[in-house]
Amino acid sequence: MRIIAGEAKGRRLKMVPGVKVRPTTDRVRESLFQIIGPYFEGGWVLDLFAGSGSLGLETLSRGAERGVFVDRSPESVKTVRQNLQLVGFADRAEVYRRDARAALRVLARRKLSFRYIFLDPPYRETFLPALLTYISEHGLLESQGILMAEHGAASRLQSRYNHLSMVRELEYGHTVIHLYQMENPGGVKNASGSLSGKF
């Protein structure tokens, strides 16, 4: 696994030891960032089920200002810290070992708002709808931000959670990615243009 583009292009990343972590493949990441980027001008990124941190690290490499990485696994947290050192982004990141729901509560209390949010929990988990609702209700996604929710093809997500609306649905074999943005009076779009429709 490697950084695909940007400041740290080509840097190899460490994988989390063991077999429990399912990283987003290079092919899926490349396709995803062609849609939501491919490059960014500042903004904070939240990688909530960080694993190795590849999604958040890719976003930092492509121009995001600062990243917050969260995972409840000590092995994942250790790997994220190692990868931040490998690519030289340690001074642009915060890393926490914490349950996703508890982490969101802390971030909401800090009144943080993210331009990019990645939710890639284990496919067996069923709490994505609750997380999406909480993120919307507490303003954790910027009005022009983009949220990615990845899940298995056997699961289904709604097109709307509170003020979050689905703007893209991407399918890659057994992997499904839904992209959400906050509704606003002028319609649902991001700073670089509309993401409406299906890919």
GROMACS .gro file of C-alpha atoms in nm:
model
  199
    1MET     CA    1   0.000   0.000   0.000
    2ARG     CA    2   0.129   0.343  -0.095
    3ILE     CA    3   0.044   0.711  -0.120
    4ILE     CA    4  -0.093   0.756  -0.472
    5ALA     CA    5  -0.050   1.129  -0.537
    6GLY     CA    6   0.055   1.462  -0.394
    7GLU     CA    7   0.336   1.566  -0.160
    8ALA     CA    8   0.413   1.213  -0.039
    9LYS     CA    9   0.345   1.033  -0.369
   10GLY     CA   10   0.495   0.686  -0.387
   11ARG     CA   11   0.570   0.651  -0.015
   12ARG     CA   12   0.503   0.300   0.110
   13LEU     CA   13   0.278   0.264   0.414
   14LYS     CA   14   0.294   0.005   0.689
   15MET     CA   15   0.001  -0.233   0.722
   16VAL     CA   16  -0.165  -0.306   1.056
   17PRO     CA   17  -0.035  -0.642   1.187
   18GLY     CA   18  -0.289  -0.924   1.188
   19VAL     CA   19  -0.585  -1.009   0.965
   20LYS     CA   20  -0.868  -0.802   1.120
   21VAL     CA   21  -0.802  -0.482   0.925
   22ARG     CA   22  -0.943  -0.450   0.572
   23PRO     CA   23  -0.765  -0.159   0.402
   24THR     CA   24  -0.924   0.032   0.116
   25THR     CA   25  -0.734  -0.086  -0.191
   26ASP     CA   26  -0.513   0.143  -0.400
   27ARG     CA   27  -0.754   0.102  -0.694
   28VAL     CA   28  -1.057   0.211  -0.492
   29ARG     CA   29  -0.867   0.500  -0.331
   30GLU     CA   30  -0.744   0.623  -0.669
   31SER     CA   31  -1.095   0.615  -0.814
   32LEU     CA   32  -1.241   0.784  -0.505
   33PHE     CA   33  -0.993   1.072  -0.505
   34GLN     CA   34  -1.044   1.134  -0.874
   35ILE     CA   35  -1.406   1.204  -0.786
   36ILE     CA   36  -1.371   1.407  -0.464
   37GLY     CA   37  -1.041   1.580  -0.550
   38PRO     CA   38  -0.802   1.504  -0.687
   39TYR     CA   39  -0.622   1.781  -0.493
   40PHE     CA   40  -0.735   2.000  -0.205
   41GLU     CA   41  -0.674   2.346  -0.067
   42GLY     CA   42  -0.662   2.317   0.311
   43GLY     CA   43  -0.937   2.190   0.537
   44TRP     CA   44  -0.930   1.928   0.812
   45VAL     CA   45  -0.980   1.556   0.753
   46LEU     CA   46  -1.127   1.302   0.996
   47ASP     CA   47  -1.033   0.936   0.944
   48LEU     CA   48  -1.264   0.778   1.201
   49PHE     CA   49  -1.186   0.407   1.154
   50ALA     CA   50  -0.829   0.480   1.060
   51GLY     CA   51  -0.674   0.133   1.035
   52SER     CA   52  -0.337   0.215   0.876
   53GLY     CA   53  -0.449   0.575   0.815
   54SER     CA   54  -0.426   0.545   0.436
   55LEU     CA   55  -0.736   0.753   0.355
   56GLY     CA   56  -0.645   1.040   0.585
   57LEU     CA   57  -0.281   1.030   0.480
   58GLU     CA   58  -0.377   1.040   0.112
   59THR     CA   59  -0.592   1.347   0.184
   60LEU     CA   60  -0.306   1.521   0.365
   61SER     CA   61  -0.071   1.439   0.078
   62ARG     CA   62  -0.317   1.597  -0.166
   63GLY     CA   63  -0.338   1.926   0.022
   64ALA     CA   64  -0.554   1.898   0.335
   65GLU     CA   65  -0.422   2.108   0.622
   66ARG     CA   66  -0.459   1.878   0.923
   67GLY     CA   67  -0.585   1.529   1.005
   68VAL     CA   68  -0.751   1.361   1.301
   69PHE     CA   69  -0.708   0.983   1.307
   70VAL     CA   70  -0.919   0.764   1.537
   71ASP     CA   71  -0.920   0.390   1.595
   72ARG     CA   72  -0.999   0.175   1.897
   73SER     CA   73  -0.726  -0.078   1.814
   74PRO     CA   74  -0.385  -0.018   1.975
   75GLU     CA   75  -0.218  -0.186   1.676
   76SER     CA   76  -0.390   0.052   1.437
   77VAL     CA   77  -0.301   0.359   1.644
   78LYS     CA   78   0.062   0.249   1.652
   79THR     CA   79   0.062   0.191   1.275
   80VAL     CA   80  -0.095   0.531   1.203
   81ARG     CA   81   0.173   0.703   1.412
   82GLN     CA   82   0.446   0.510   1.226
   83ASN     CA   83   0.297   0.601   0.888
   84LEU     CA   84   0.271   0.968   0.983
   85GLN     CA   85   0.642   0.963   1.063
   86LEU     CA   86   0.722   0.778   0.739
   87VAL     CA   87   0.553   1.039   0.520
   88GLY     CA   88   0.655   1.339   0.732
   89PHE     CA   89   0.306   1.448   0.842
   90ALA     CA   90   0.334   1.390   1.217
   91ASP     CA   91   0.316   1.763   1.291
   92ARG     CA   92  -0.009   1.793   1.095
   93ALA     CA   93  -0.206   1.523   1.274
   94GLU     CA   94  -0.375   1.412   1.595
   95VAL     CA   95  -0.409   1.039   1.667
   96TYR     CA   96  -0.646   0.892   1.925
   97ARG     CA   97  -0.728   0.545   2.049
   98ARG     CA   98  -1.100   0.569   2.110
   99ASP     CA   99  -1.439   0.425   2.017
  100ALA     CA  100  -1.588   0.606   1.715
  101ARG     CA  101  -1.900   0.727   1.896
  102ALA     CA  102  -1.703   0.856   2.193
  103ALA     CA  103  -1.459   1.028   1.957
  104LEU     CA  104  -1.741   1.210   1.777
  105ARG     CA  105  -1.875   1.338   2.109
  106VAL     CA  106  -1.534   1.478   2.199
  107LEU     CA  107  -1.490   1.639   1.857
  108ALA     CA  108  -1.836   1.794   1.882
  109ARG     CA  109  -1.752   1.940   2.224
  110ARG     CA  110  -1.439   2.092   2.068
  111LYS     CA  111  -1.668   2.246   1.803
  112LEU     CA  112  -1.453   2.108   1.524
  113SER     CA  113  -1.579   2.090   1.167
  114PHE     CA  114  -1.419   1.879   0.895
  115ARG     CA  115  -1.404   1.926   0.521
  116TYR     CA  116  -1.341   1.555   0.462
  117ILE     CA  117  -1.472   1.266   0.675
  118PHE     CA  118  -1.399   0.899   0.609
  119LEU     CA  119  -1.609   0.625   0.772
  120ASP     CA  120  -1.478   0.278   0.691
  121PRO     CA  121  -1.584   0.051   0.979
  122PRO     CA  122  -1.568  -0.329   0.977
  123TYR     CA  123  -1.840  -0.449   0.741
  124ARG     CA  124  -2.007  -0.651   1.018
  125GLU     CA  125  -2.082  -0.334   1.219
  126THR     CA  126  -2.428  -0.177   1.190
  127PHE     CA  127  -2.383   0.167   1.346
  128LEU     CA  128  -2.311   0.373   1.033
  129PRO     CA  129  -2.664   0.526   1.029
  130ALA     CA  130  -2.627   0.644   1.389
  131LEU     CA  131  -2.285   0.797   1.315
  132LEU     CA  132  -2.412   0.974   1.004
  133THR     CA  133  -2.704   1.120   1.198
  134TYR     CA  134  -2.477   1.238   1.480
  135ILE     CA  135  -2.231   1.400   1.240
  136SER     CA  136  -2.513   1.589   1.072
  137GLU     CA  137  -2.685   1.697   1.393
  138HIS     CA  138  -2.362   1.830   1.548
  139GLY     CA  139  -2.220   2.011   1.246
  140LEU     CA  140  -1.906   1.799   1.218
  141LEU     CA  141  -1.905   1.820   0.837
  142GLU     CA  142  -1.847   2.159   0.678
  143SER     CA  143  -2.121   2.297   0.456
  144GLN     CA  144  -1.899   2.241   0.150
  145GLY     CA  145  -1.743   1.921   0.282
  146ILE     CA  146  -1.767   1.560   0.167
  147LEU     CA  147  -1.825   1.247   0.376
  148MET     CA  148  -1.738   0.897   0.256
  149ALA     CA  149  -1.912   0.594   0.407
  150GLU     CA  150  -1.776   0.256   0.297
  151HIS     CA  151  -1.960  -0.070   0.364
  152GLY     CA  152  -2.022  -0.417   0.229
  153ALA     CA  153  -2.260  -0.476  -0.061
  154ALA     CA  154  -2.497  -0.669   0.167
  155SER     CA  155  -2.571  -0.353   0.369
  156ARG     CA  156  -2.782  -0.056   0.264
  157LEU     CA  157  -2.772   0.308   0.365
  158GLN     CA  158  -3.045   0.567   0.327
  159SER     CA  159  -3.016   0.860   0.089
  160ARG     CA  160  -3.058   1.109   0.373
  161TYR     CA  161  -2.965   1.136   0.741
  162ASN     CA  162  -3.090   1.458   0.897
  163HIS     CA  163  -2.921   1.725   0.680
  164LEU     CA  164  -2.678   1.483   0.511
  165SER     CA  165  -2.779   1.385   0.158
  166MET     CA  166  -2.624   1.115  -0.057
  167VAL     CA  167  -2.475   1.255  -0.377
  168ARG     CA  168  -2.289   0.955  -0.519
  169GLU     CA  169  -2.303   0.577  -0.490
  170LEU     CA  170  -1.996   0.385  -0.606
  171GLU     CA  171  -1.972   0.007  -0.633
  172TYR     CA  172  -1.647  -0.190  -0.648
  173GLY     CA  173  -1.731  -0.560  -0.629
  174HIS     CA  174  -1.827  -0.635  -0.268
  175THR     CA  175  -1.743  -0.278  -0.160
  176VAL     CA  176  -1.995   0.008  -0.175
  177ILE     CA  177  -1.906   0.371  -0.113
  178HIS     CA  178  -2.166   0.640  -0.047
  179LEU     CA  179  -2.069   1.005  -0.067
  180TYR     CA  180  -2.270   1.253   0.139
  181GLN     CA  181  -2.280   1.630   0.160
  182MET     CA  182  -2.472   1.875   0.374
  183GLU     CA  183  -2.787   2.018   0.226
  184ASN     CA  184  -2.797   2.393   0.173
  185PRO     CA  185  -3.046   2.639   0.022
  186GLY     CA  186  -2.855   2.647  -0.307
  187GLY     CA  187  -2.859   2.270  -0.354
  188VAL     CA  188  -2.613   1.994  -0.268
  189LYS     CA  189  -2.268   2.054  -0.412
  190ASN     CA  190  -1.909   2.090  -0.307
  191ALA     CA  191  -1.667   2.374  -0.368
  192SER     CA  192  -1.536   2.225  -0.693
  193GLY     CA  193  -1.877   2.146  -0.844
  194SER     CA  194  -2.173   1.914  -0.820
  195LEU     CA  195  -2.130   1.552  -0.722
  196SER     CA  196  -2.495   1.468  -0.790
  197GLY     CA  197  -2.592   1.142  -0.957
  198LYS     CA  198  -2.444   0.793  -0.957
  199PHE     CA  199  -2.107   0.686  -1.090
   0.00000   0.00000   0.00000
